[in-house]
Amino acid sequence: MEWNTRLTELLGVRYPIIQGGLAYLAYADLAAAVSNAGGLGQITAMSLPGPDELREEIRKVRAMTDQPFGVNYAIGQHGRPFEHMLDVAVEENVPVVTMTGGNPAPILERLSGTGIKKLVLVAAVRQAQKAESLGADAVMVVGQEGGGHLGRDDVGTMVLVPRVVDSVTIPVVASGGIGDGRGWMAAMALGAEGIEMGTRFIATKECVHASEIYKDALIAAHETGTAVIKRGLGTPARALSNSWTDKILDIEEQTPTYEALKDYISGEANRRYIHEGDGEAGYGWAGQVAGLIGDVPSVRELIDRMAGEAGAIRSRWCGGAN
Ligand SMILES: Cc1cc2nc3c(=O)[nH]c(=O)nc-3n(C[C@H](O)[C@H](O)[C@H](O)COP(=O)(O)O)c2cc1C
């Protein structure tokens, strides 16, 4: 079954499926596995210590796949400079750059005329319109079900996606709450031309940097098993609920200041859980879609299964015609 959309054409991929940037989890193994399975895999630039390591990781992906892949820039986090990291993507002429978490203008400007495809992850209609006006080739839009950082408006994927589809002319990619062929087809019915998944790709064999405890917790979690933290700081983000996120929410209730929270929400606390599995001393991002995750397949098994599910739905809708 063919899945041609403007997004598959833009990216040169078989399936309109993008693996989201995943801080401290999306390295070459995962990115190459997704690209080899027909989607667009990504490595997360700002999780790497510096330009040399990023260049090495990009070359590692290229050694593992001849398919297109992306490099993700989550900017605005802690005000870390990213320009020297972006130069590496340009010098290595990577096929796709995605960006989120801050003003995309400097990145879009730097990439203009390079031939690198530019996708912006947004969480509101006005951000999508801004990305389009600044020259983005496509927007990804994440609803409040999603894992990791979210918009401040608490709008779910079901409403946000068609709102954005109606507000821009470039292709729209739906993100947040998608984990199987049903979610994929629902997104296409809303007018999206592709999907992005974050949480679902963590529970795969090739997400080798995620601890077994994290993966097991994703399987065990119900749809109610996540919590939004950092709301008081103006940067809401969804994580798996555990004793650490309970502590964070307690502090937010008492003293919602960055000073009071910084040790609890730090990158180190994140890595203690996602890499080492220490649920007493750290946290891991995850979306409500954890409630739909029941196994840890290979990336290829996951994508093939989703294509089968989506194909069956399409046949049902179209009376057997593809
Ligand atoms: C563990 C984790 C880390 C994330 N880190 C990033 C990141 O570094 N850059 C980014 O663009 N998005 C990041 N996201 C957001 C995802 O790319 C994606 O938008 C989100 O996971 C979609 O919702 P879902 O989890 O329901 O699929 C992260 C999400 C998770 C779960």
GROMACS .gro file of C-alpha atoms and ligand atoms in nm:
model
  353
    1MET     CA    1   0.000   0.000   0.000
    2GLU     CA    2   0.133   0.344  -0.093
    3TRP     CA    3   0.141   0.630   0.160
    4ASN     CA    4   0.230   0.923  -0.062
    5THR     CA    5   0.176   1.268   0.086
    6ARG     CA    6   0.354   1.600   0.039
    7LEU     CA    7   0.557   1.499   0.346
    8THR     CA    8   0.686   1.170   0.202
    9GLU     CA    9   0.781   1.363  -0.113
   10LEU     CA   10   0.951   1.640   0.084
   11LEU     CA   11   1.152   1.400   0.299
   12GLY     CA   12   1.201   1.120   0.046
   13VAL     CA   13   1.070   0.853   0.285
   14ARG     CA   14   0.838   0.554   0.233
   15TYR     CA   15   0.613   0.616   0.534
   16PRO     CA   16   0.504   0.958   0.665
   17ILE     CA   17   0.637   0.871   1.012
   18ILE     CA   18   0.893   1.087   1.194
   19GLN     CA   19   1.074   0.978   1.508
   20GLY     CA   20   1.063   1.278   1.741
   21GLY     CA   21   1.371   1.436   1.889
   22LEU     CA   22   1.428   1.248   2.215
   23ALA     CA   23   1.671   1.420   2.449
   24TYR     CA   24   1.946   1.182   2.568
   25LEU     CA   25   1.781   0.888   2.387
   26ALA     CA   26   1.789   0.958   2.012
   27TYR     CA   27   2.132   0.861   1.890
   28ALA     CA   28   2.249   0.681   1.575
   29ASP     CA   29   2.112   0.332   1.656
   30LEU     CA   30   1.753   0.452   1.689
   31ALA     CA   31   1.770   0.707   1.407
   32ALA     CA   32   1.915   0.459   1.158
   33ALA     CA   33   1.664   0.190   1.258
   34VAL     CA   34   1.369   0.425   1.194
   35SER     CA   35   1.510   0.543   0.861
   36ASN     CA   36   1.588   0.185   0.754
   37ALA     CA   37   1.228   0.087   0.837
   38GLY     CA   38   1.092   0.355   0.601
   39GLY     CA   39   1.034   0.647   0.842
   40LEU     CA   40   1.252   0.947   0.923
   41GLY     CA   41   1.488   0.881   1.215
   42GLN     CA   42   1.655   1.164   1.401
   43ILE     CA   43   1.945   1.229   1.633
   44THR     CA   44   1.908   1.495   1.900
   45ALA     CA   45   2.191   1.743   1.861
   46MET     CA   46   2.172   1.919   2.195
   47SER     CA   47   2.214   1.590   2.388
   48LEU     CA   48   2.567   1.564   2.254
   49PRO     CA   49   2.854   1.735   2.436
   50GLY     CA   50   2.982   1.934   2.138
   51PRO     CA   51   3.030   1.968   1.760
   52ASP     CA   52   3.287   1.687   1.730
   53GLU     CA   53   3.057   1.435   1.893
   54LEU     CA   54   2.765   1.553   1.677
   55ARG     CA   55   2.971   1.515   1.360
   56GLU     CA   56   3.071   1.165   1.470
   57GLU     CA   57   2.708   1.071   1.542
   58ILE     CA   58   2.592   1.201   1.201
   59ARG     CA   59   2.862   0.994   1.031
   60LYS     CA   60   2.758   0.692   1.237
   61VAL     CA   61   2.399   0.727   1.109
   62ARG     CA   62   2.529   0.753   0.752
   63ALA     CA   63   2.732   0.434   0.802
   64MET     CA   64   2.417   0.253   0.922
   65THR     CA   65   2.167   0.374   0.660
   66ASP     CA   66   2.155   0.523   0.313
   67GLN     CA   67   1.807   0.663   0.384
   68PRO     CA   68   1.720   1.024   0.480
   69PHE     CA   69   1.745   1.121   0.847
   70GLY     CA   70   1.714   1.435   1.056
   71VAL     CA   71   1.903   1.625   1.323
   72ASN     CA   72   1.688   1.782   1.596
   73TYR     CA   73   1.763   2.110   1.775
   74ALA     CA   74   1.571   2.179   2.094
   75ILE     CA   75   1.678   2.539   2.147
   76GLY     CA   76   1.585   2.785   2.414
   77GLN     CA   77   1.648   2.519   2.679
   78HIS     CA   78   1.874   2.676   2.942
   79GLY     CA   79   1.976   2.934   2.682
   80ARG     CA   80   2.253   2.703   2.558
   81PRO     CA   81   2.421   2.832   2.241
   82PHE     CA   82   2.341   2.613   1.939
   83GLU     CA   83   2.499   2.799   1.646
   84HIS     CA   84   2.822   2.594   1.647
   85MET     CA   85   2.614   2.273   1.658
   86LEU     CA   86   2.401   2.391   1.366
   87ASP     CA   87   2.711   2.461   1.159
   88VAL     CA   88   2.794   2.089   1.182
   89ALA     CA   89   2.458   1.990   1.028
   90VAL     CA   90   2.521   2.236   0.743
   91GLU     CA   91   2.879   2.121   0.687
   92GLU     CA   92   2.770   1.757   0.688
   93ASN     CA   93   2.480   1.846   0.456
   94VAL     CA   94   2.225   1.642   0.654
   95PRO     CA   95   1.895   1.584   0.472
   96VAL     CA   96   1.661   1.730   0.739
   97VAL     CA   97   1.682   1.962   1.041
   98THR     CA   98   1.398   1.991   1.292
   99MET     CA   99   1.376   2.251   1.565
  100THR     CA  100   1.165   2.339   1.867
  101GLY     CA  101   1.156   2.518   2.199
  102GLY     CA  102   1.249   2.872   2.101
  103ASN     CA  103   1.247   3.127   1.822
  104PRO     CA  104   1.315   2.925   1.501
  105ALA     CA  105   1.412   3.236   1.299
  106PRO     CA  106   1.793   3.212   1.336
  107ILE     CA  107   1.796   2.842   1.246
  108LEU     CA  108   1.566   2.885   0.946
  109GLU     CA  109   1.779   3.176   0.828
  110ARG     CA  110   2.105   2.979   0.864
  111LEU     CA  111   1.957   2.686   0.666
  112SER     CA  112   1.803   2.900   0.395
  113GLY     CA  113   1.944   2.813   0.053
  114THR     CA  114   2.131   2.504   0.180
  115GLY     CA  115   1.880   2.251   0.045
  116ILE     CA  116   1.835   2.107   0.395
  117LYS     CA  117   1.466   2.045   0.469
  118LYS     CA  118   1.341   2.250   0.765
  119LEU     CA  119   1.066   2.131   1.000
  120VAL     CA  120   0.948   2.321   1.308
  121LEU     CA  121   0.774   2.153   1.603
  122VAL     CA  122   0.506   2.386   1.742
  123ALA     CA  123   0.225   2.367   1.997
  124ALA     CA  124  -0.009   2.646   1.886
  125VAL     CA  125  -0.169   2.785   1.570
  126ARG     CA  126   0.017   3.118   1.596
  127GLN     CA  127   0.352   2.936   1.618
  128ALA     CA  128   0.267   2.731   1.308
  129GLN     CA  129   0.180   3.044   1.112
  130LYS     CA  130   0.503   3.209   1.225
  131ALA     CA  131   0.708   2.905   1.120
  132GLU     CA  132   0.544   2.909   0.777
  133SER     CA  133   0.607   3.282   0.733
  134LEU     CA  134   0.974   3.230   0.825
  135GLY     CA  135   1.023   2.965   0.556
  136ALA     CA  136   0.964   2.627   0.726
  137ASP     CA  137   0.899   2.343   0.478
  138ALA     CA  138   0.652   2.172   0.715
  139VAL     CA  139   0.528   2.205   1.072
  140MET     CA  140   0.486   1.936   1.332
  141VAL     CA  141   0.222   2.016   1.590
  142VAL     CA  142   0.214   1.855   1.933
  143GLY     CA  143  -0.102   1.829   2.140
  144GLN     CA  144  -0.116   1.821   2.517
  145GLU     CA  145  -0.125   1.438   2.531
  146GLY     CA  146   0.237   1.435   2.416
  147GLY     CA  147   0.551   1.345   2.607
  148GLY     CA  148   0.814   1.603   2.695
  149HIS     CA  149   0.765   1.979   2.653
  150LEU     CA  150   0.418   2.099   2.558
  151GLY     CA  151   0.237   2.419   2.470
  152ARG     CA  152   0.095   2.639   2.744
  153ASP     CA  153  -0.261   2.629   2.608
  154ASP     CA  154  -0.353   2.269   2.698
  155VAL     CA  155  -0.508   2.195   2.357
  156GLY     CA  156  -0.524   1.830   2.256
  157THR     CA  157  -0.403   1.682   1.927
  158MET     CA  158  -0.758   1.614   1.806
  159VAL     CA  159  -0.842   1.987   1.795
  160LEU     CA  160  -0.499   2.139   1.739
  161VAL     CA  161  -0.412   1.943   1.425
  162PRO     CA  162  -0.717   2.043   1.215
  163ARG     CA  163  -0.686   2.402   1.346
  164VAL     CA  164  -0.328   2.416   1.219
  165VAL     CA  165  -0.420   2.239   0.893
  166ASP     CA  166  -0.675   2.515   0.833
  167SER     CA  167  -0.426   2.789   0.920
  168VAL     CA  168  -0.120   2.710   0.705
  169THR     CA  169  -0.055   2.584   0.352
  170ILE     CA  170   0.262   2.381   0.419
  171PRO     CA  171   0.231   2.011   0.521
  172VAL     CA  172   0.130   1.945   0.883
  173VAL     CA  173   0.262   1.654   1.089
  174ALA     CA  174   0.053   1.542   1.386
  175SER     CA  175   0.234   1.469   1.712
  176GLY     CA  176   0.122   1.377   2.062
  177GLY     CA  177  -0.071   1.066   2.158
  178ILE     CA  178   0.005   0.851   1.853
  179GLY     CA  179   0.129   0.497   1.907
  180ASP     CA  180  -0.039   0.264   1.661
  181GLY     CA  181  -0.207   0.242   1.321
  182ARG     CA  182  -0.533   0.378   1.463
  183GLY     CA  183  -0.369   0.699   1.580
  184TRP     CA  184  -0.185   0.728   1.250
  185MET     CA  185  -0.504   0.704   1.046
  186ALA     CA  186  -0.689   0.938   1.283
  187ALA     CA  187  -0.416   1.198   1.224
  188MET     CA  188  -0.447   1.160   0.847
  189ALA     CA  189  -0.826   1.198   0.877
  190LEU     CA  190  -0.765   1.528   1.058
  191GLY     CA  191  -0.572   1.654   0.757
  192ALA     CA  192  -0.217   1.578   0.871
  193GLU     CA  193   0.020   1.451   0.603
  194GLY     CA  194   0.231   1.256   0.848
  195ILE     CA  195   0.288   1.173   1.213
  196GLU     CA  196   0.562   1.219   1.468
  197MET     CA  197   0.598   0.977   1.759
  198GLY     CA  198   0.820   1.018   2.063
  199THR     CA  199   0.713   0.796   2.352
  200ARG     CA  200   0.631   0.492   2.135
  201PHE     CA  201   0.984   0.485   1.992
  202ILE     CA  202   1.140   0.472   2.340
  203ALA     CA  203   0.987   0.128   2.395
  204THR     CA  204   1.176  -0.030   2.105
  205LYS     CA  205   1.479  -0.257   2.096
  206GLU     CA  206   1.693   0.000   1.916
  207CYS     CA  207   1.635   0.272   2.177
  208VAL     CA  208   1.942   0.130   2.346
  209HIS     CA  209   2.002   0.425   2.580
  210ALA     CA  210   1.668   0.385   2.760
  211SER     CA  211   1.694   0.172   3.076
  212GLU     CA  212   1.489  -0.146   3.098
  213ILE     CA  213   1.312   0.007   3.398
  214TYR     CA  214   1.198   0.302   3.184
  215LYS     CA  215   1.074   0.069   2.908
  216ASP     CA  216   0.897  -0.158   3.160
  217ALA     CA  217   0.734   0.147   3.320
  218LEU     CA  218   0.604   0.258   2.978
  219ILE     CA  219   0.446  -0.085   2.934
  220ALA     CA  220   0.299  -0.084   3.286
  221ALA     CA  221   0.162   0.272   3.270
  222HIS     CA  222  -0.201   0.340   3.199
  223GLU     CA  223  -0.314   0.652   3.014
  224THR     CA  224  -0.342   0.820   3.354
  225GLY     CA  225   0.019   0.737   3.445
  226THR     CA  226   0.180   1.067   3.349
  227ALA     CA  227   0.199   1.411   3.508
  228VAL     CA  228   0.263   1.759   3.374
  229ILE     CA  229   0.545   1.926   3.565
  230LYS     CA  230   0.706   2.274   3.537
  231ARG     CA  231   0.373   2.438   3.464
  232GLY     CA  232   0.449   2.714   3.715
  233LEU     CA  233   0.775   2.790   3.532
  234GLY     CA  234   0.584   2.844   3.207
  235THR     CA  235   0.741   2.538   3.045
  236PRO     CA  236   0.492   2.253   3.101
  237ALA     CA  237   0.624   1.907   3.020
  238ARG     CA  238   0.477   1.558   3.056
  239ALA     CA  239   0.664   1.285   3.243
  240LEU     CA  240   0.589   0.938   3.376
  241SER     CA  241   0.447   0.974   3.726
  242ASN     CA  242   0.676   0.844   4.000
  243SER     CA  243   0.784   0.946   4.349
  244TRP     CA  244   1.026   1.203   4.197
  245THR     CA  245   0.756   1.380   3.992
  246ASP     CA  246   0.530   1.372   4.302
  247LYS     CA  247   0.808   1.559   4.485
  248ILE     CA  248   0.836   1.810   4.200
  249LEU     CA  249   0.461   1.874   4.206
  250ASP     CA  250   0.476   1.922   4.586
  251ILE     CA  251   0.751   2.181   4.552
  252GLU     CA  252   0.563   2.353   4.269
  253GLU     CA  253   0.265   2.386   4.498
  254GLN     CA  254   0.471   2.528   4.786
  255THR     CA  255   0.749   2.728   4.614
  256PRO     CA  256   0.709   2.742   4.237
  257THR     CA  257   1.047   2.900   4.164
  258TYR     CA  258   1.327   2.781   3.939
  259GLU     CA  259   1.569   2.798   4.235
  260ALA     CA  260   1.357   2.559   4.442
  261LEU     CA  261   1.305   2.321   4.151
  262LYS     CA  262   1.631   2.325   3.962
  263ASP     CA  263   1.794   2.017   4.118
  264TYR     CA  264   1.477   1.815   4.074
  265ILE     CA  265   1.415   1.904   3.709
  266SER     CA  266   1.780   1.900   3.599
  267GLY     CA  267   1.918   1.707   3.304
  268GLU     CA  268   2.113   1.495   3.555
  269ALA     CA  269   1.791   1.393   3.732
  270ASN     CA  270   1.646   1.308   3.391
  271ARG     CA  271   1.943   1.089   3.301
  272ARG     CA  272   1.946   0.915   3.641
  273TYR     CA  273   1.608   0.770   3.552
  274ILE     CA  274   1.618   0.722   3.175
  275HIS     CA  275   1.971   0.580   3.159
  276GLU     CA  276   2.016   0.425   3.504
  277GLY     CA  277   1.653   0.344   3.593
  278ASP     CA  278   1.666   0.518   3.931
  279GLY     CA  279   1.298   0.606   3.985
  280GLU     CA  280   1.366   0.730   4.338
  281ALA     CA  281   1.601   0.998   4.212
  282GLY     CA  282   1.490   1.101   3.867
  283TYR     CA  283   1.220   1.134   3.604
  284GLY     CA  284   1.159   1.044   3.238
  285TRP     CA  285   0.940   1.221   2.984
  286ALA     CA  286   0.645   1.026   2.845
  287GLY     CA  287   0.309   1.094   2.686
  288GLN     CA  288  -0.037   0.961   2.767
  289VAL     CA  289   0.016   0.716   2.481
  290ALA     CA  290   0.211   0.507   2.734
  291GLY     CA  291  -0.135   0.365   2.808
  292LEU     CA  292  -0.131   0.205   2.461
  293ILE     CA  293   0.219   0.056   2.479
  294GLY     CA  294   0.231  -0.316   2.552
  295ASP     CA  295   0.563  -0.442   2.420
  296VAL     CA  296   0.918  -0.361   2.314
  297PRO     CA  297   0.939  -0.456   1.946
  298SER     CA  298   1.215  -0.375   1.702
  299VAL     CA  299   1.155  -0.048   1.517
  300ARG     CA  300   1.089  -0.240   1.196
  301GLU     CA  301   0.834  -0.465   1.367
  302LEU     CA  302   0.661  -0.158   1.510
  303ILE     CA  303   0.643   0.031   1.180
  304ASP     CA  304   0.539  -0.278   0.979
  305ARG     CA  305   0.267  -0.351   1.237
  306MET     CA  306   0.141   0.007   1.222
  307ALA     CA  307   0.136  -0.001   0.842
  308GLY     CA  308  -0.068  -0.324   0.860
  309GLU     CA  309  -0.314  -0.172   1.109
  310ALA     CA  310  -0.346   0.150   0.912
  311GLY     CA  311  -0.386  -0.041   0.586
  312ALA     CA  312  -0.666  -0.252   0.735
  313ILE     CA  313  -0.848   0.062   0.850
  314ARG     CA  314  -0.808   0.222   0.509
  315SER     CA  315  -0.945  -0.088   0.338
  316ARG     CA  316  -1.243  -0.091   0.573
  317TRP     CA  317  -1.316   0.276   0.500
  318CYS     CA  318  -1.272   0.238   0.127
  319GLY     CA  319  -1.465  -0.087   0.090
  320GLY     CA  320  -1.153  -0.289   0.017
  321ALA     CA  321  -1.003  -0.042  -0.233
  322ASN     CA  322  -0.655   0.087  -0.155
  323LIG     C1  323   1.175   1.142   2.639
  323LIG     C2  324   1.137   1.252   2.546
  323LIG     C3  325   1.232   1.346   2.510
  323LIG     C4  326   1.200   1.446   2.417
  323LIG     N1  327   1.298   1.532   2.375
  323LIG     C5  328   1.274   1.613   2.268
  323LIG     C6  329   1.378   1.689   2.209
  323LIG     O1  330   1.493   1.687   2.253
  323LIG     N2  331   1.347   1.762   2.099
  323LIG     C7  332   1.220   1.766   2.045
  323LIG     O2  333   1.198   1.830   1.943
  323LIG     N3  334   1.120   1.698   2.103
  323LIG     C8  335   1.144   1.621   2.212
  323LIG     N4  336   1.041   1.547   2.266
  323LIG     C9  337   0.905   1.558   2.206
  323LIG    C10  338   0.887   1.455   2.094
  323LIG     O3  339   0.970   1.484   1.986
  323LIG    C11  340   0.742   1.449   2.045
  323LIG     O4  341   0.700   1.576   2.004
  323LIG    C12  342   0.648   1.396   2.150
  323LIG     O5  343   0.706   1.287   2.217
  323LIG    C13  344   0.518   1.354   2.084
  323LIG     O6  345   0.428   1.298   2.176
  323LIG     P1  346   0.421   1.139   2.208
  323LIG     O7  347   0.523   1.118   2.312
  323LIG     O8  348   0.280   1.121   2.255
  323LIG     O9  349   0.452   1.065   2.081
  323LIG    C14  350   1.069   1.452   2.363
  323LIG    C15  351   0.972   1.359   2.405
  323LIG    C16  352   1.003   1.259   2.494
  323LIG    C17  353   0.898   1.160   2.534
   0.00000   0.00000   0.00000
